[in-house]
Coordinates of C-alpha atoms in Angstrom, one line a residue:
M1 CA 0.0 -0.1 0.1
K2 CA 1.0 3.6 -0.5
V3 CA 1.3 5.4 2.8
T4 CA 2.4 8.9 3.8
A5 CA 3.6 9.9 7.2
I6 CA 3.4 13.6 8.0
G7 CA 5.9 14.6 10.6
T8 CA 9.2 12.7 11.2
G9 CA 9.3 13.1 14.9
Y10 CA 8.9 10.2 17.3
V11 CA 5.5 9.1 16.2
G12 CA 5.7 9.8 12.5
L13 CA 9.2 8.2 11.9
V14 CA 8.5 5.1 13.9
T15 CA 5.1 4.7 12.1
G16 CA 6.6 5.2 8.6
A17 CA 9.7 3.0 9.1
C18 CA 7.7 0.1 10.7
L19 CA 5.0 0.3 7.9
A20 CA 7.8 0.2 5.3
E21 CA 9.2 -2.8 6.9
M22 CA 6.1 -4.7 6.1
G23 CA 6.4 -4.0 2.5
N24 CA 4.4 -0.7 2.1
H25 CA 5.8 2.2 0.1
V26 CA 6.1 5.0 2.5
V27 CA 6.9 8.7 2.0
C28 CA 7.7 10.6 5.2
L29 CA 7.1 14.4 5.0
D30 CA 8.6 17.1 7.3
L31 CA 8.8 20.8 6.7
N32 CA 12.0 21.0 8.6
P33 CA 14.8 20.7 6.0
E34 CA 17.4 19.8 8.6
K35 CA 15.5 16.8 9.8
I36 CA 15.1 15.6 6.3
R37 CA 18.8 16.3 5.6
V38 CA 19.7 14.1 8.5
L39 CA 17.3 11.3 7.4
N40 CA 18.6 11.3 3.8
A41 CA 22.2 11.2 5.1
G42 CA 21.3 7.8 6.8
E43 CA 20.9 9.0 10.3
I44 CA 17.9 9.7 12.6
P45 CA 17.1 12.8 14.6
I46 CA 16.0 10.8 17.8
H47 CA 17.5 8.1 19.8
E48 CA 15.3 5.0 19.6
P49 CA 16.8 1.4 19.8
G50 CA 16.5 -0.5 16.6
L51 CA 15.0 2.3 14.6
L52 CA 18.1 3.3 12.7
E53 CA 18.5 -0.1 11.3
V54 CA 14.8 -0.3 10.2
V55 CA 15.1 3.1 8.4
R56 CA 18.3 2.3 6.7
R57 CA 17.1 -1.2 5.6
N58 CA 13.9 0.2 4.0
V59 CA 15.5 3.2 2.5
A60 CA 18.0 0.8 0.8
A61 CA 15.1 -1.4 -0.4
G62 CA 13.3 1.7 -2.0
R63 CA 10.3 1.4 0.3
L64 CA 11.0 4.5 2.4
Q65 CA 11.8 8.0 1.4
F66 CA 11.9 11.4 3.1
T67 CA 11.0 14.7 1.6
T68 CA 10.0 18.4 2.3
D69 CA 7.8 18.4 -0.9
A70 CA 4.1 18.4 0.4
D71 CA 2.7 17.9 -3.1
L72 CA 4.7 14.8 -3.6
A73 CA 3.7 13.5 -0.1
V74 CA 0.0 14.2 -0.3
H75 CA -0.3 12.7 -3.8
H76 CA 1.6 9.6 -2.9
G77 CA -0.4 8.2 -0.1
T78 CA -3.9 6.7 0.0
I79 CA -3.5 6.6 3.7
L80 CA -2.0 9.7 5.4
F81 CA -0.8 9.5 8.9
V82 CA -0.6 12.8 10.7
G83 CA 2.0 12.5 13.4
V84 CA 2.9 16.1 14.1
G85 CA 3.4 17.6 17.6
T86 CA 0.6 18.6 19.9
P87 CA 2.5 20.6 22.5
P88 CA 0.7 21.9 25.6
D89 CA -0.7 25.4 25.3
E90 CA -0.5 28.0 28.1
D91 CA -3.7 26.7 29.7
G92 CA -2.7 23.1 29.5
S93 CA -4.8 22.2 26.6
A94 CA -3.3 20.5 23.5
D95 CA -2.1 22.9 20.8
L96 CA -3.6 21.6 17.6
Q97 CA -2.2 24.2 15.2
Y98 CA 0.1 21.7 13.5
V99 CA -2.5 19.1 13.2
I100 CA -5.0 21.5 11.6
A101 CA -2.2 23.0 9.4
A102 CA -1.5 19.5 8.1
A103 CA -5.2 18.9 7.4
R104 CA -5.4 22.1 5.5
S105 CA -2.3 21.2 3.5
I106 CA -4.0 17.8 2.5
G107 CA -7.2 19.6 1.6
R108 CA -5.4 22.0 -0.7
R109 CA -3.6 19.2 -2.6
M110 CA -5.6 16.0 -2.6
T111 CA -7.0 14.8 -5.9
D112 CA -8.6 11.4 -5.1
Y113 CA -9.9 9.5 -2.1
K114 CA -7.7 9.7 1.0
V115 CA -7.8 8.3 4.5
I116 CA -6.4 10.9 7.0
V117 CA -5.2 9.1 10.2
D118 CA -4.8 11.2 13.4
K119 CA -1.8 9.4 14.9
S120 CA -0.8 12.3 17.1
T121 CA -2.3 12.3 20.7
V122 CA -5.2 14.7 20.3
P123 CA -8.2 15.8 22.4
V124 CA -11.6 14.3 21.8
G125 CA -13.3 16.1 18.9
T126 CA -10.2 16.7 16.9
A127 CA -11.3 14.4 14.1
D128 CA -14.2 16.7 13.5
Q129 CA -11.9 19.7 13.4
V130 CA -9.7 17.9 10.9
K131 CA -12.7 16.9 8.7
A132 CA -13.9 20.5 8.8
A133 CA -10.5 21.9 7.9
I134 CA -10.1 19.6 4.9
A135 CA -13.7 20.1 3.7
E136 CA -13.2 24.0 3.9
E137 CA -10.0 23.7 1.7
L138 CA -11.9 21.5 -0.7
R139 CA -14.8 24.1 -1.1
K140 CA -12.3 26.9 -1.6
R141 CA -11.0 24.9 -4.6
G142 CA -14.6 24.0 -5.8
V143 CA -13.7 20.3 -5.6
D144 CA -16.0 17.6 -4.4
L145 CA -13.9 14.6 -3.2
H146 CA -14.8 11.8 -0.8
F147 CA -12.4 11.3 2.1
A148 CA -12.3 9.8 5.5
V149 CA -10.8 10.8 8.9
V150 CA -9.7 8.0 11.3
S151 CA -8.3 8.1 14.8
N152 CA -5.5 5.7 15.3
P153 CA -3.7 6.6 18.5
E154 CA -0.2 5.4 19.1
F155 CA 0.8 3.3 22.2
L156 CA 4.5 3.3 21.8
K157 CA 6.9 3.4 24.8
E158 CA 10.0 5.4 24.2
G159 CA 12.9 3.1 24.3
A160 CA 10.8 0.1 22.9
A161 CA 8.8 1.8 20.2
V162 CA 9.9 -0.5 17.3
E163 CA 9.0 -3.5 19.2
D164 CA 5.7 -2.1 20.4
F165 CA 4.8 -1.2 16.8
M166 CA 5.7 -4.6 15.4
K167 CA 4.1 -6.5 18.2
P168 CA 1.1 -4.4 19.4
D169 CA -1.0 -5.5 22.3
R170 CA -3.8 -3.5 20.8
I171 CA -4.5 -1.4 17.6
I172 CA -7.3 1.2 18.3
V173 CA -9.1 2.5 15.2
G174 CA -11.9 5.0 15.4
S175 CA -13.8 5.2 12.2
D176 CA -17.2 6.0 10.8
D177 CA -16.3 5.1 7.1
E178 CA -16.5 1.5 6.0
Q179 CA -14.0 1.8 3.2
A180 CA -11.5 3.4 5.6
T181 CA -12.0 0.7 8.1
L182 CA -11.3 -1.9 5.5
L183 CA -8.1 -0.1 4.4
M184 CA -6.9 0.2 8.0
R185 CA -7.5 -3.6 8.5
A186 CA -5.5 -4.4 5.4
L187 CA -2.7 -2.1 6.4
Y188 CA -2.5 -3.6 9.9
S189 CA -3.1 -7.3 8.9
P190 CA 0.6 -8.3 9.0
F191 CA 0.6 -7.2 12.8
T192 CA -2.6 -9.2 13.7
R193 CA -2.1 -12.6 12.0
N194 CA -1.6 -14.3 15.4
H195 CA -4.9 -12.9 16.7
D196 CA -7.0 -10.0 15.9
R197 CA -5.6 -7.1 17.9
M198 CA -7.6 -4.3 16.2
Q199 CA -10.5 -2.7 18.1
V200 CA -12.8 -0.5 15.9
M201 CA -14.9 2.1 17.7
D202 CA -16.2 5.5 17.1
L203 CA -13.9 8.4 16.6
R204 CA -14.4 10.1 20.0
S205 CA -14.0 7.0 22.0
A206 CA -10.7 6.2 20.1
E207 CA -9.4 9.7 20.8
F208 CA -10.5 9.4 24.5
T209 CA -8.9 5.9 24.9
K210 CA -5.4 7.3 24.4
Y211 CA -5.7 10.0 27.0
A212 CA -7.4 7.5 29.4
A213 CA -4.6 5.0 29.0
N214 CA -1.8 7.5 29.8
A215 CA -3.9 9.0 32.7
M216 CA -4.3 5.6 34.2
L217 CA -0.6 4.8 34.0
A218 CA 0.4 8.2 35.4
T219 CA -2.1 7.6 38.3
R220 CA -0.5 4.3 39.2
I221 CA 3.0 6.0 39.3
S222 CA 1.8 8.8 41.5
F223 CA -0.2 6.4 43.7
M224 CA 3.0 4.4 44.5
N225 CA 5.0 7.4 44.9
E226 CA 2.6 8.7 47.6
L227 CA 2.5 5.4 49.3
A228 CA 6.4 5.4 49.3
L229 CA 6.3 8.6 51.3
L230 CA 4.1 7.0 53.9
A231 CA 6.1 3.8 53.9
E232 CA 9.2 5.7 54.9
K233 CA 7.3 7.2 58.0
V234 CA 5.9 3.9 59.2
G235 CA 8.8 1.7 58.5
A236 CA 7.5 -0.3 55.6
D237 CA 9.5 -1.2 52.5
I238 CA 7.6 -0.1 49.4
E239 CA 9.4 -2.7 47.2
L240 CA 8.0 -5.5 49.4
V241 CA 4.6 -3.8 49.2
R242 CA 4.9 -3.5 45.5
R243 CA 5.4 -7.2 45.0
G244 CA 2.6 -7.9 47.5
I245 CA -0.1 -5.9 45.7
G246 CA 1.4 -6.7 42.2
S247 CA 0.7 -10.3 42.7
D248 CA -3.0 -9.6 42.7
P249 CA -4.1 -10.2 39.2
R250 CA -6.6 -7.3 39.4
I251 CA -3.6 -5.0 40.0
G252 CA -0.6 -6.4 38.3
Y253 CA 3.1 -5.4 38.5
S254 CA 3.3 -2.7 35.7
F255 CA 3.9 0.9 36.6
L256 CA 4.0 0.2 40.3
Y257 CA 7.6 1.3 40.9
A258 CA 8.2 4.2 43.3
G259 CA 10.8 6.7 42.1
A260 CA 11.6 10.3 41.5
G261 CA 8.5 11.0 39.4
Y262 CA 7.5 10.6 35.8
G263 CA 8.4 12.8 32.9
G264 CA 8.6 12.7 29.1
S265 CA 6.5 14.0 26.3
C266 CA 3.3 12.0 27.1
F267 CA 2.2 11.6 30.7
P268 CA 2.6 15.2 31.9
K269 CA 1.1 16.7 28.7
D270 CA -1.7 14.3 28.4
V271 CA -2.8 14.5 32.2
K272 CA -2.8 18.3 31.9
A273 CA -4.9 18.2 28.7
L274 CA -7.4 15.9 30.1
V275 CA -7.8 18.0 33.2
R276 CA -8.2 21.1 30.9
A277 CA -10.7 19.3 28.7
A278 CA -12.8 18.5 31.7
Q279 CA -12.7 22.0 33.0
D280 CA -13.9 23.2 29.6
E281 CA -17.0 20.8 30.1
G282 CA -17.5 22.1 33.8
I283 CA -16.1 19.1 35.4
S284 CA -13.3 18.9 37.9
L285 CA -11.1 15.7 37.6
Q286 CA -10.0 15.6 41.2
V287 CA -8.0 12.3 41.0
L288 CA -6.0 13.5 38.0
T289 CA -5.4 16.9 39.5
A290 CA -3.9 15.1 42.6
V291 CA -1.8 12.9 40.3
E292 CA -0.2 16.0 38.6
A293 CA 0.4 17.6 42.0
A294 CA 1.8 14.4 43.5
N295 CA 4.3 14.0 40.5
E296 CA 5.6 17.6 40.9
R297 CA 6.2 17.0 44.6
Q298 CA 7.9 13.7 43.8
K299 CA 10.5 15.3 41.4
R300 CA 11.8 17.1 44.5
V301 CA 12.0 14.2 46.8
L302 CA 15.6 13.3 46.2
V303 CA 16.5 17.0 46.8
D304 CA 14.6 16.9 50.1
K305 CA 16.7 13.8 51.1
V306 CA 19.9 15.6 50.1
V307 CA 18.8 18.6 52.2
A308 CA 17.9 16.4 55.1
R309 CA 21.4 14.7 55.0
F310 CA 23.6 17.8 54.2
G311 CA 21.5 20.8 55.1
E312 CA 19.8 23.5 53.2
D313 CA 22.9 25.4 52.3
L314 CA 24.8 23.2 49.9
A315 CA 27.6 25.7 49.0
G316 CA 30.8 23.8 48.7
R317 CA 29.1 20.5 48.2
R318 CA 29.5 18.5 45.0
F319 CA 27.1 15.8 43.7
A320 CA 27.4 13.2 41.0
L321 CA 24.2 12.6 39.0
W322 CA 23.7 9.4 37.1
G323 CA 21.0 9.8 34.5
L324 CA 19.5 12.7 32.9
A325 CA 16.8 11.4 30.4
F326 CA 13.3 10.9 31.7
K327 CA 13.7 7.2 31.3
P328 CA 16.3 4.8 30.0
N329 CA 16.8 4.0 26.3
T330 CA 16.0 7.5 25.1
D331 CA 17.7 10.9 25.0
D332 CA 14.4 12.6 25.7
M333 CA 14.5 15.1 28.6
R334 CA 11.1 16.7 28.3
E335 CA 9.7 17.1 31.8
A336 CA 12.5 15.0 33.1
P337 CA 12.8 14.8 36.9
A338 CA 16.6 15.5 36.5
L339 CA 15.8 19.0 35.3
V340 CA 14.0 19.8 38.6
I341 CA 16.7 18.1 40.7
V342 CA 19.5 20.1 38.8
D343 CA 17.7 23.4 39.3
E344 CA 16.9 22.8 43.1
L345 CA 20.5 21.7 43.9
L346 CA 22.1 24.5 42.0
R347 CA 19.8 27.0 43.6
R348 CA 21.1 25.8 47.0
G349 CA 24.7 26.5 46.0
A350 CA 25.8 22.9 45.0
T351 CA 28.0 22.0 42.0
L352 CA 27.0 19.0 40.0
S353 CA 28.8 16.5 37.8
A354 CA 26.4 14.7 35.5
Y355 CA 26.5 11.7 33.2
D356 CA 24.0 9.9 31.0
P357 CA 24.8 7.2 28.4
V358 CA 22.7 8.9 25.7
A359 CA 21.2 12.2 26.7
M360 CA 24.4 14.3 27.1
D361 CA 24.0 16.3 24.0
E362 CA 20.4 17.1 24.8
A363 CA 21.4 18.0 28.4
R364 CA 24.1 20.4 27.2
R365 CA 21.6 22.1 25.0
L366 CA 18.9 22.4 27.6
L367 CA 21.3 23.4 30.4
A368 CA 23.6 25.6 28.4
G369 CA 25.0 28.5 30.4
R370 CA 24.1 27.1 33.7
E371 CA 26.8 27.8 36.2
G372 CA 27.7 24.9 38.5
I373 CA 27.1 21.9 36.4
S374 CA 29.6 20.0 34.4
F375 CA 29.2 16.9 32.2
A376 CA 31.4 13.8 32.7
D377 CA 32.5 11.4 30.1
S378 CA 31.6 8.4 32.1
A379 CA 29.8 7.3 35.2
D380 CA 33.0 6.8 37.1
A381 CA 34.3 10.3 36.1
A382 CA 31.2 11.8 37.5
L383 CA 31.9 10.4 40.9
Q384 CA 35.4 11.7 41.5
G385 CA 35.4 14.0 44.5
A386 CA 31.7 14.2 44.9
D387 CA 30.0 14.3 48.3
A388 CA 27.3 11.9 47.2
L389 CA 25.8 10.1 44.2
L390 CA 22.2 10.7 43.1
L391 CA 20.9 7.9 40.8
V392 CA 18.1 9.6 38.7
T393 CA 17.6 7.3 35.7
E394 CA 17.6 3.6 35.8
W395 CA 20.0 2.9 32.9
K396 CA 21.2 -0.7 32.7
E397 CA 24.8 0.2 33.2
F398 CA 23.9 1.6 36.6
K399 CA 22.2 -1.6 37.9
S400 CA 25.3 -3.4 39.0
P401 CA 28.1 -0.9 39.4
D402 CA 31.4 -1.3 41.2
F403 CA 30.3 -0.4 44.7
D404 CA 33.9 -0.4 46.0
G405 CA 34.9 2.0 43.2
I406 CA 31.9 4.3 44.2
K407 CA 33.2 4.2 47.8
A408 CA 36.6 5.1 46.8
A409 CA 35.6 7.9 44.4
L410 CA 33.2 9.7 46.7
K411 CA 34.3 11.9 49.6
Q412 CA 31.9 9.8 51.7
P413 CA 29.9 6.8 50.7
V414 CA 26.4 8.2 50.4
V415 CA 24.0 7.2 47.6
F416 CA 20.6 8.7 47.0
D417 CA 18.8 6.0 45.0
G418 CA 16.0 7.7 43.1
R419 CA 14.8 4.5 41.4
N420 CA 15.3 1.9 44.1
Q421 CA 17.9 0.0 42.1
Y422 CA 19.9 -1.2 45.1
E423 CA 19.0 -3.3 48.0
P424 CA 19.3 -1.4 51.3
A425 CA 20.6 -4.4 53.2
L426 CA 23.3 -5.0 50.7
M427 CA 24.3 -1.3 50.7
K428 CA 24.5 -1.4 54.5
A429 CA 26.7 -4.5 54.4
L430 CA 29.0 -2.8 51.9
G431 CA 29.4 0.3 54.2
I432 CA 27.4 2.5 51.9
E433 CA 24.8 4.9 53.3
H434 CA 21.7 4.4 51.2
H435 CA 18.7 6.6 50.8
G436 CA 15.9 5.0 48.6
I437 CA 12.3 5.9 47.9
G438 CA 10.1 4.4 50.5
R439 CA 12.6 1.8 51.6
G440 CA 14.4 2.9 54.7
D441 CA 16.8 0.3 56.2
S442 CA 14.3 -2.6 55.8
V443 CA 15.5 -5.9 54.5
T444 CA 13.9 -8.8 52.7
P445 CA 13.2 -12.0 54.7
S446 CA 16.0 -13.8 52.9
Q447 CA 18.5 -11.1 54.0
S448 CA 17.3 -10.9 57.6

């Protein structure tokens, strides 16, 4: 099939590359010439494991091409995926200017039947706005063409996006057009041969499903983070609690890890957008409002622990930071807890030595000109002469470090474990002062 992906960011590029992998001929459009230059040079503008290989393989096979030519892109595809950004507006609502601009661009150029697929995360009712924008452009041209708008939200985890696309747990399609539904079934048939993972529903329910999914996951994280705060006060170990409640099949283990708060491009933005959408309808979403507030507080928990240990005035103190990206396997630092931690520690007079396996370039860009922070070439280099280590992102290379090396490099063996990677009892036995999230000095039964 002939497919066009509008936008070569995280969503559009993964969608285009993975559909090309299944034999479709895909044209990816972006109006940013630098992005297209990078892609045509055989590189990709984001860090996503496995994606570069898929892109290069399908470019070489002639199934995937990149362009800034909107005429070429619109005329090429029967199915056009819109994967442009929907950044938060000042009031927290999703900014749809790029989605509507893409719709108008299609309406100005299309000459035959098209299925326009909203792949970006968009508020309920966006499909109606896209339809109206395309129809208006067709009227201006005096052209009467049949087209369909479909909602097909992405459910991709950064760091595992290629695998998630290739082996989806569900494919949500919102459609009120029979022909469009059949085309979407045909397009996704290679991904559903084992069993039918496609769920077809009305447009608004499909749009709502994406927001509801992210809001639920964010709620689980904030819920566990709040319980972790209480666990510290009452002497419980939140890790043991997590295992205990996760074994209940009605709850499960996913997204129950206490830590330094969630970040990224999805959860913070989508929770805000859902809260704002409810306000527009005269409804107060009290649970999600609390989820957002709890997460903002949680981003400061590690700093609170540092202050409790070293005092409010951190002048003359140096801290090592391991991890800057909001999660492992990505260089994405949007809404990352590390940004809040850096700000708070620098404000109190500390100096910082930071290291991340992938996000160093992005960190240098975001923190350019900030006095008091330097960037180390390795995890070990970041430790040298620091008063303590703060583990912020749970990269694999941080899971089993050389603890003797950590003790030797630090002025004093103090670790603030923002992702509960290390067992308190083991750290105590190694002579390392350990401050986790909701763990205290409790030990598992096998260690007692």
